[in-house]
XYZ file of C-alpha atoms in Angstrom:
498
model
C 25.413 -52.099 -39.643
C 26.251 -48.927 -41.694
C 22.913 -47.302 -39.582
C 24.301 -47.808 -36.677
C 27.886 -46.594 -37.925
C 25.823 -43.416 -39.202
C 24.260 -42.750 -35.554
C 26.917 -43.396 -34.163
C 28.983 -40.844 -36.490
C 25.887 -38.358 -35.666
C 26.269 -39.228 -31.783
C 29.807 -38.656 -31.399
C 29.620 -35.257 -33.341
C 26.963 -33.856 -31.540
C 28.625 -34.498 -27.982
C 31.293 -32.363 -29.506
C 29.239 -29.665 -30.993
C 27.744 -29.458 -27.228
C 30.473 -30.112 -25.459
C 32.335 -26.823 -27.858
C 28.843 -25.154 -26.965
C 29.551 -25.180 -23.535
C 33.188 -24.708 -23.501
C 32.217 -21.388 -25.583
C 29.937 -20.237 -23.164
C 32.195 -20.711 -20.069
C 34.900 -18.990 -22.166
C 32.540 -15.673 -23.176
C 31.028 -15.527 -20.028
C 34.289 -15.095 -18.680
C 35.751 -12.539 -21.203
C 32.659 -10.611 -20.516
C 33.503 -10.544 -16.322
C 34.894 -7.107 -15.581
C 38.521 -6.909 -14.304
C 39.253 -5.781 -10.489
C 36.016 -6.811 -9.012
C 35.964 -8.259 -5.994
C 37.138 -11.238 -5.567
C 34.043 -14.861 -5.342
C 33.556 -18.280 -6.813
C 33.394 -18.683 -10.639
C 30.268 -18.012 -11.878
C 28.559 -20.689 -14.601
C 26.737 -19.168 -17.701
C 22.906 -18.474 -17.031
C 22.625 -19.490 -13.134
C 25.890 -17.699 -11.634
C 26.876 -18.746 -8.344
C 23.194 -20.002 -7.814
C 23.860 -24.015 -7.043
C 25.806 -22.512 -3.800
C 22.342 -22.005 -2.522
C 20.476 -25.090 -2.819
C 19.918 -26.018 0.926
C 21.556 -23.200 2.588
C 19.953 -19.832 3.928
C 21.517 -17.375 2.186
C 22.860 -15.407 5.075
C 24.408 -18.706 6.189
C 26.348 -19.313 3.051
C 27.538 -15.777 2.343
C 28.678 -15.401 5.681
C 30.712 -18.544 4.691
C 31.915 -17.047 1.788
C 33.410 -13.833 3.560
C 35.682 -16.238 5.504
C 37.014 -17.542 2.184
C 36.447 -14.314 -0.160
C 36.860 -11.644 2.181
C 34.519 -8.773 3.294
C 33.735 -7.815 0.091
C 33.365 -10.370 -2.869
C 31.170 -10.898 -5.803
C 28.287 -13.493 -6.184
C 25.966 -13.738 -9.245
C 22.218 -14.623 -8.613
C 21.668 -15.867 -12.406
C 22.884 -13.143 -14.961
C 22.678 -10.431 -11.611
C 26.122 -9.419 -10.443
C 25.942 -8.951 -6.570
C 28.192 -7.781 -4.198
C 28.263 -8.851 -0.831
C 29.548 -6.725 1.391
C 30.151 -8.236 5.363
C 32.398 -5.913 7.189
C 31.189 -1.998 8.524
C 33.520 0.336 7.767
C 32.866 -0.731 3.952
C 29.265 -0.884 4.363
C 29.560 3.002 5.993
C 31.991 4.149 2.717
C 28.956 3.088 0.151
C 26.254 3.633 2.447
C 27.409 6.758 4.109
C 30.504 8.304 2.136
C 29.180 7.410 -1.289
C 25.758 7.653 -0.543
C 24.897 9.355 -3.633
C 26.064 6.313 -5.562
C 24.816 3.351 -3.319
C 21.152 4.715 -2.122
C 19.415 3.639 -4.434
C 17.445 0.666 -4.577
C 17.744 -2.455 -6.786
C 14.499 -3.930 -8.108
C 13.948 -7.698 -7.237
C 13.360 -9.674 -10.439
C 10.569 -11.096 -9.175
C 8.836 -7.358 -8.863
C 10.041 -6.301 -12.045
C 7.577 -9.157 -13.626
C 5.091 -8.283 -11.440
C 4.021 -4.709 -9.615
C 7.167 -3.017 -10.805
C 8.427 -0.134 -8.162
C 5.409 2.440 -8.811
C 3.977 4.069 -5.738
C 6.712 1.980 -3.261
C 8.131 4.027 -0.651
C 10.327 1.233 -0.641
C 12.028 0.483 -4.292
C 11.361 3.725 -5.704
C 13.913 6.215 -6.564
C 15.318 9.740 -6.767
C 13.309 12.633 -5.679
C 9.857 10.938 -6.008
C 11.368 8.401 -3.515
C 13.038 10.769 -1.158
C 9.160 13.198 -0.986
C 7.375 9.733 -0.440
C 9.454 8.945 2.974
C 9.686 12.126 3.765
C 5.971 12.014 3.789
C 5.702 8.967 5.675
C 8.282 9.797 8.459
C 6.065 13.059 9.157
C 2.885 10.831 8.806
C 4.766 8.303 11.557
C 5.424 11.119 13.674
C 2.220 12.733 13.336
C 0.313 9.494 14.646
C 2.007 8.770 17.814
C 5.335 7.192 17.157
C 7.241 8.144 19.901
C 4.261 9.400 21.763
C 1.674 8.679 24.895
C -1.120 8.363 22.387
C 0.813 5.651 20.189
C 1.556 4.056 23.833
C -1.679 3.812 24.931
C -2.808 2.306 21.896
C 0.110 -0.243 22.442
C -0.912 -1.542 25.725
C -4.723 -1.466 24.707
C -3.321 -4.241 22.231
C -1.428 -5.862 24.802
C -4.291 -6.565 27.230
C -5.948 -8.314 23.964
C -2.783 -10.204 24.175
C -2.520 -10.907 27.213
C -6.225 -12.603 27.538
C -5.597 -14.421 24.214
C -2.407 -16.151 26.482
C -4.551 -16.208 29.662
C -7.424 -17.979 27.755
C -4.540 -21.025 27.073
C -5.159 -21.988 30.468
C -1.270 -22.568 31.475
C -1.371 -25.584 28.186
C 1.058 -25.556 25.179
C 0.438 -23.503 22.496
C 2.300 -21.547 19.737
C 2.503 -17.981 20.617
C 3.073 -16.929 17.261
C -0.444 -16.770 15.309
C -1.612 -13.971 18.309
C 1.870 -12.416 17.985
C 1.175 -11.610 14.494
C -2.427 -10.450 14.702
C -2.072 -7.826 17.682
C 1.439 -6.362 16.024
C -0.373 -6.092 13.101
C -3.039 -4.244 14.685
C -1.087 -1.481 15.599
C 0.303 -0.734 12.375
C -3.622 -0.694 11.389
C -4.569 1.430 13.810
C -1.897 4.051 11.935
C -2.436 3.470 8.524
C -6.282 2.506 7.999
C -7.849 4.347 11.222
C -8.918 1.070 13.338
C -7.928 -2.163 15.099
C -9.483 -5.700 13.995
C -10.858 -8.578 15.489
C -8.640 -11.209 15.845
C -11.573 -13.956 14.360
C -12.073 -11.531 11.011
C -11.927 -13.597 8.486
C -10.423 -10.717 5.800
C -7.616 -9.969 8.288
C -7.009 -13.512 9.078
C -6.650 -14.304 5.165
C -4.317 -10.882 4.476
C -2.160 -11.297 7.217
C -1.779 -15.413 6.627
C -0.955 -14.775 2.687
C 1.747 -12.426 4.097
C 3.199 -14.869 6.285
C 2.861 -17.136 3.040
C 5.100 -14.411 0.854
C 7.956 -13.787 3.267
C 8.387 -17.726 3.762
C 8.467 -18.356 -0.456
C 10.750 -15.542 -1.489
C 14.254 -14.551 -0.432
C 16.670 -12.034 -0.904
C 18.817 -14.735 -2.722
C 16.055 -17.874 -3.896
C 15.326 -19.160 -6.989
C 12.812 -16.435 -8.125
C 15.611 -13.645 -7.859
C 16.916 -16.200 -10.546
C 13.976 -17.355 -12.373
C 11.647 -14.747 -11.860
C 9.464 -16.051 -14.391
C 8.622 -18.648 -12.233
C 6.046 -16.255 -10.746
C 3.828 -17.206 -14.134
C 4.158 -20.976 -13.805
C 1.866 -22.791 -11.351
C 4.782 -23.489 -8.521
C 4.843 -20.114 -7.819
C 1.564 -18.013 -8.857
C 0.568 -17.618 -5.192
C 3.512 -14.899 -4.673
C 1.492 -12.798 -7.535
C -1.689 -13.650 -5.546
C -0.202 -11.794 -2.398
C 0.235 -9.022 -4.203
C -3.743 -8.853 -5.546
C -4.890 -9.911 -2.517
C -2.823 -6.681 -0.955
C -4.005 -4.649 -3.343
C -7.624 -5.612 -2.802
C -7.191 -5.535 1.095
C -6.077 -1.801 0.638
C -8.492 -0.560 -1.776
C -11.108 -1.348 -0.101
C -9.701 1.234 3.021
C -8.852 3.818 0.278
C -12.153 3.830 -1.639
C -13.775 4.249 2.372
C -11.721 7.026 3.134
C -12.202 8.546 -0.096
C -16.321 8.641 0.599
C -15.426 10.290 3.644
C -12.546 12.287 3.781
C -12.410 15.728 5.813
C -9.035 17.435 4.891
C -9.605 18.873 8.555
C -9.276 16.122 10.894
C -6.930 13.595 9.460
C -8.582 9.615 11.426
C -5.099 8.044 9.819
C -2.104 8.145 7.324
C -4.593 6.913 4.386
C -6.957 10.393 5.195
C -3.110 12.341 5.155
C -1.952 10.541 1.674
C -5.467 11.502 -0.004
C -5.337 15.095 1.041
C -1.742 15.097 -0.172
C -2.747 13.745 -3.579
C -5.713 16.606 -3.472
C -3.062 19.137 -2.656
C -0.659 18.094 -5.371
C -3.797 18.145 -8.067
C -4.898 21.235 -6.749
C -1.400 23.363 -6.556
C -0.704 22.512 -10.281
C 2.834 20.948 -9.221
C 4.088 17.550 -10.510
C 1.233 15.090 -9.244
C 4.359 12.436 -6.939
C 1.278 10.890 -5.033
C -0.857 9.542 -7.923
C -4.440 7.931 -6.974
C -3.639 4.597 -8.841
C -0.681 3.781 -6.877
C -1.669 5.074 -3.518
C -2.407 1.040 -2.341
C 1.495 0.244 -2.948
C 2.609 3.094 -0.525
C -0.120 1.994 2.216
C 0.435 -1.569 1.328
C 4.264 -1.794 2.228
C 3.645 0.427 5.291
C 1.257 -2.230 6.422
C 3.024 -5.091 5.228
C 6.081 -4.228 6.557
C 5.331 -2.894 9.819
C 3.135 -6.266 10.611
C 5.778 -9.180 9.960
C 8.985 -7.399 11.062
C 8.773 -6.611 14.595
C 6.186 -10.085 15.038
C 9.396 -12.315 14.482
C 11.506 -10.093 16.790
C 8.721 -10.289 19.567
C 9.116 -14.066 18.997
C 12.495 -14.140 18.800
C 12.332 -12.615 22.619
C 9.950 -14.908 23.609
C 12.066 -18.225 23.074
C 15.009 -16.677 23.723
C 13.565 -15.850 27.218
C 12.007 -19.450 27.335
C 15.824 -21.194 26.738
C 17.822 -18.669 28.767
C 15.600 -18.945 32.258
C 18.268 -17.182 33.899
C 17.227 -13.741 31.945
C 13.702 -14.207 32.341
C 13.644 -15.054 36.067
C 16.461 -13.656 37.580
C 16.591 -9.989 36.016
C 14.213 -9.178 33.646
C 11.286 -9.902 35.677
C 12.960 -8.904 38.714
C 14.031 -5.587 36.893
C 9.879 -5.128 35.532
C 8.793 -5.684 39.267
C 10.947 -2.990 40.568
C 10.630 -0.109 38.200
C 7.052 -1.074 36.832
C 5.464 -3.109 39.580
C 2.071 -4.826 38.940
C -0.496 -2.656 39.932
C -0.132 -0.455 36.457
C 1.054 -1.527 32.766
C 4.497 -0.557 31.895
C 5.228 2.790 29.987
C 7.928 3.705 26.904
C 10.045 5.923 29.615
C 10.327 2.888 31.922
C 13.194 1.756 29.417
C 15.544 4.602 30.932
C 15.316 2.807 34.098
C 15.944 -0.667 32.774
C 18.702 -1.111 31.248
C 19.240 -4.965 31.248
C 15.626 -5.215 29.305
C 16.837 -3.015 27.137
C 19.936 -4.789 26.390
C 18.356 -8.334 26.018
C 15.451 -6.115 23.564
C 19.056 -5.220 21.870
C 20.498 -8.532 22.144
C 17.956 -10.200 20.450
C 18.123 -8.166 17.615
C 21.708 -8.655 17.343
C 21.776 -12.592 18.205
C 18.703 -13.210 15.732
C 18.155 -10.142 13.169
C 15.275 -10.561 11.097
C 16.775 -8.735 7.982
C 20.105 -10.875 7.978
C 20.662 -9.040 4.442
C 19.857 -5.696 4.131
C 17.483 -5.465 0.726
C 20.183 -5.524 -1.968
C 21.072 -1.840 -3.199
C 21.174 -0.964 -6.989
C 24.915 1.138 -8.752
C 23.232 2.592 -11.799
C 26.653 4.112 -12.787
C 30.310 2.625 -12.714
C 31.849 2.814 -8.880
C 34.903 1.735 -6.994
C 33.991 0.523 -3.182
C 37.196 -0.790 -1.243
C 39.486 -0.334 -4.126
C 37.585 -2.679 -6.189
C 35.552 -1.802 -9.202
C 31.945 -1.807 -8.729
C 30.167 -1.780 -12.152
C 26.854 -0.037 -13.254
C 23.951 -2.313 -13.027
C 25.045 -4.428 -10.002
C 23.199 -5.047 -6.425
C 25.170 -4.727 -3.509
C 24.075 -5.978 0.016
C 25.116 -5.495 3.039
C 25.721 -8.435 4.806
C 24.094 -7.548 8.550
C 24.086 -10.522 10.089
C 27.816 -10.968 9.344
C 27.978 -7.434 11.259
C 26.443 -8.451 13.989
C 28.074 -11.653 14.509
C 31.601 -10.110 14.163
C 33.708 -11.919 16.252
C 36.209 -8.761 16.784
C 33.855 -6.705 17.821
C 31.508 -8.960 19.939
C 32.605 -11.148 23.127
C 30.791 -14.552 22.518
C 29.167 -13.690 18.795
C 27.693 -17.009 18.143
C 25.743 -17.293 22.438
C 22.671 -14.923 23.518
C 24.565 -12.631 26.024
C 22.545 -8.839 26.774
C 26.176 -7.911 28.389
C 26.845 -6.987 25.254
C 24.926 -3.630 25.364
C 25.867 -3.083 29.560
C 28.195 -1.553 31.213
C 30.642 -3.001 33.057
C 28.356 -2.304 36.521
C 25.682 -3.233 34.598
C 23.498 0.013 35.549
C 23.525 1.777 31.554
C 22.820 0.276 27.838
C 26.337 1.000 25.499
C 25.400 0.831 21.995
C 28.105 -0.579 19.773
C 29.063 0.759 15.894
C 28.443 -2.587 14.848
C 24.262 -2.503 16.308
C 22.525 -1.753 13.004
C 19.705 -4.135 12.772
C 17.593 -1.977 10.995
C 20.456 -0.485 8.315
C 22.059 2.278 7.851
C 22.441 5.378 5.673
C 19.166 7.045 3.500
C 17.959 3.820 3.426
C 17.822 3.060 6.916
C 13.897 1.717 7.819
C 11.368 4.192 8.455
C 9.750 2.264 10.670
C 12.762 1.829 13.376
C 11.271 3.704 16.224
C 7.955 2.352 16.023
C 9.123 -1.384 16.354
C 11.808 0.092 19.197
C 8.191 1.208 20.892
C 6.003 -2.215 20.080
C 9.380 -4.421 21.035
C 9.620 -2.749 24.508
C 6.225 -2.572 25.408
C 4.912 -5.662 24.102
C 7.678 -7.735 25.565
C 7.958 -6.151 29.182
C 3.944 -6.144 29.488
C 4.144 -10.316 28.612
C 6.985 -10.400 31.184
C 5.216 -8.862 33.736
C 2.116 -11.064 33.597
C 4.047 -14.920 32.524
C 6.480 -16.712 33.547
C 7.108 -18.753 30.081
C 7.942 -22.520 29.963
C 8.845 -25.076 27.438
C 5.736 -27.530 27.646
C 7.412 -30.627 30.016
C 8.830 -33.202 27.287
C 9.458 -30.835 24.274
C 12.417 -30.725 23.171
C 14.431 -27.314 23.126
C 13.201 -25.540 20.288
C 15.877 -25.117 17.344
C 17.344 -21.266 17.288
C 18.073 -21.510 13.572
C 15.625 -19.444 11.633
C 14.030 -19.831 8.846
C 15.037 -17.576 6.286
C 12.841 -16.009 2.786
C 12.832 -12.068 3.003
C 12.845 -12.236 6.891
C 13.990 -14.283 9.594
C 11.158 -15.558 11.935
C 11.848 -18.680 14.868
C 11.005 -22.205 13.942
C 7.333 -23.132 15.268
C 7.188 -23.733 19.006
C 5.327 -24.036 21.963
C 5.343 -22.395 25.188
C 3.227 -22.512 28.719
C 2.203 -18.853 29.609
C 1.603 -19.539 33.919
C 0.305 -15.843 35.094
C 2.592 -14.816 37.640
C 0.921 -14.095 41.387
């Protein structure tokens, strides 16, 4: 009797030494929230706004939240203050006005407990980041982009393409797998010098734990939260991307090394090595160092392969659900300016204007960077009125941009009059069209997936006329989100066209 009095005695006070606990917590973690930031839910103690995301894509929700918070509010991923920011003109004051303040990159979690940001063209920065793109926008430039000889190699990939889709034999199949190898391939032929075989078993592997990556992690998950996770069991395979890249690209590196002539650069890798030989050599501060050169090469590759593959998609099964672009104009449009008898060229686009605007459309309707990678304010700001405070992320809501209902007609339906004019013969490009950013941060690789996109899509158009297989049902347009947007699985019929 007096035992159980005593536990009970020890039970009661201990539900109020936990239930002061967390009334203390709530109460310091609110003392400790800056005044006049933007306005967002409460945050708890330890996981922030983070709940909000259980079951929701992240673009999804914060969209959401801008119709409640406004175009500029606050959200905490864990102990990380973020602001979201959803409308353009604010996006162009931090990204453009006070671009010396906002350019700069915020580190994931998740990379700070693994690779860090050394050798990244992408999360580095300062003036080792800005010589690093500068490099690679020359290096870009210097192997085709925006040139015949990038073309060429283009369509060469496209006739791969187009006999991996003949080879189907007019049956179902999911377009996506061959998407991703031959888009890949052109980035390879840039960076390491060659294309591969779709059936090599090292390319198959790098490019599937890629594909693996961008599905686990997102600009907003758990492991932006929790990035310790990527020690535990449930999550080690994000860490084994990263090795496995690393390997993939040493291997190349090591090559090129063995055979390197300064004289007649095959490929970036041959310009980055004579760069780091140059640096060494000049007695200047070494930016390219030898260790890290596989990060640099490894985002180039990374990023140019998965990108512009779920865009290509994207056109596919929009093209497959709207049969009145794909028959009526597109096609129509490719047989008069392009015809049969030759493949289609990147200067064909002046002449086609509705391709291009369903290209532009489809960026806009389904962007595959809904949220621009979050950028880092490593001293105290105001944005909007509102104070921003040292150490917090901001991103830029794009999807929200491009979905703006007072800017486009129908924001939420697939319509390419969006980029027409009103006699439909020239391509209008609206403020609000920046799928691929804006500012210093804006992607490097933007004109090379503006040349893939175009050719790749019109040179499938002009063979196909694509088909949902008879009895599937319409395939869903919601995409799944991690660090990019890519379709839901589906199937098509590829019927060559007479």
């Amino acid at each position: 009797m007096v035992l159980a009095a005593l536990l009970s005695l020890v039970l009661s006070n201990l539900q109020v030494t936990l239930l002061f606990l967390i009334v203390f917590l709530v109460c310091f973690w609110w003392i400790r929230i800056p005044k006049n930031l933007p306005p967002g839910p409460f945050p708890l103690p330890i996981i922030g706004n983070s709940l909000k995301l259980f079951g929701k894509s992240n673009y999804e929700l914060f969209c959401h939240l801008a119709e409640e918070y406004g175009s500029i509010y606050t959200f905490y991923l864990g102990n990380i203050r973020g602001i979201i920011v959803s409308d353009l003109n604010i996006i162009k004051e931090a990204a453009v006005k006070q671009a010396d303040t906002f350019s700069n990159r915020f580190l994931p979690p998740i990379l700070e407990w693994t690779v860090q940001d050394h050798g990244s063209v992408f999360f580095q920065n300062g003036p080792v980041w800005k010589e690093r793109r500068k490099f690679f926008m020359q290096a870009l430039r210097n192997f085709g982009v925006g040139k015949k000889s990038l073309e060429y190699k283009i369509n060469e990939e496209a006739c791969y393409m187009i006999k991996l889709f003949e080879e189907q034999e007019e049956k179902p199949f999911d377009p996506s797998q061959f998407t991703n190898y031959v888009i890949a391939n052109v980035i390879c032929h840039i960076t390491f010098g060659k294309r591969f075989n779709y059936d090599d078993t090292d390319f198959q592997k790098i490019i599937q734990l890629l594909q693996t990556f961008n599905r686990s992690v997102s600009l907003g998950g758990v492991l932006q939260v929790f990035p310790w996770l990527v020690r535990t069991p449930f999550y080690r395979h994000v860490a084994d991307v990263m090795d496995a890249l690393k390997d993939f690209v040493t291997v190349y590196l090591n090559d090129h090394k063995e055979t390197l002539n300064e004289d007649n650069h095959r490929d970036i890798i041959d310009m980055y090595l004579s760069e780091i030989k140059r640096q060494q050599q000049s007695g200047e501060e070494v930016i390219f160092k030898p260790e890290e050169a596989w990060r640099s090469i490894g985002e180039l590759f990374s990023g140019g392969a998965d990108s512009t593959t779920n865009t290509l998609l994207f056109a596919i099964l929009l093209s497959v659900v709207n049969p009145d672009v794909q028959d009526k104009v597109v096609q129509e449009e490719i047989d008069r300016v392009i015809g049969s008898s030759r493949q289609p060229s990147y200067e064909d686009r002046l002449r086609m204007p509705y391709c291009e605007a369903v290209l532009m459309e489809v960026q806009r309707f389904k962007p595959v960077a809904p949220l621009a990678p979050p950028h880092g304010v490593f001293k105290d700001a105001f944005l909007a009125g509102y104070y921003i405070p040292k150490g917090s992320q901001v991103f830029f809501n794009l999807c929200a941009v491009l979905h703006d209902p007072k800017v486009w007609k129908n924001p939420k339906s697939f319509d390419p009059s969006n980029f027409l004019s009103e006699d439909g013969k020239s391509v209008i490009k609206p403020e609000n069209f920046i799928p691929f950013g804006i500012g210093r941060r804006i992607c490097i690789g933007e004109h090379l997936a503006k040349m893939e996109l175009f050719l790749f899509y019109t040179n499938l158009m002009q063979r196909f006329k694509f088909s949902l297989p008879e009895g599937d049902p319409t395939p869903s347009l919601v995409p799944v989100v991690g660090i990019l947007g890519k379709p839901v699985p589906f199937r098509i019929c590829a019927t060559p066209r007479g």
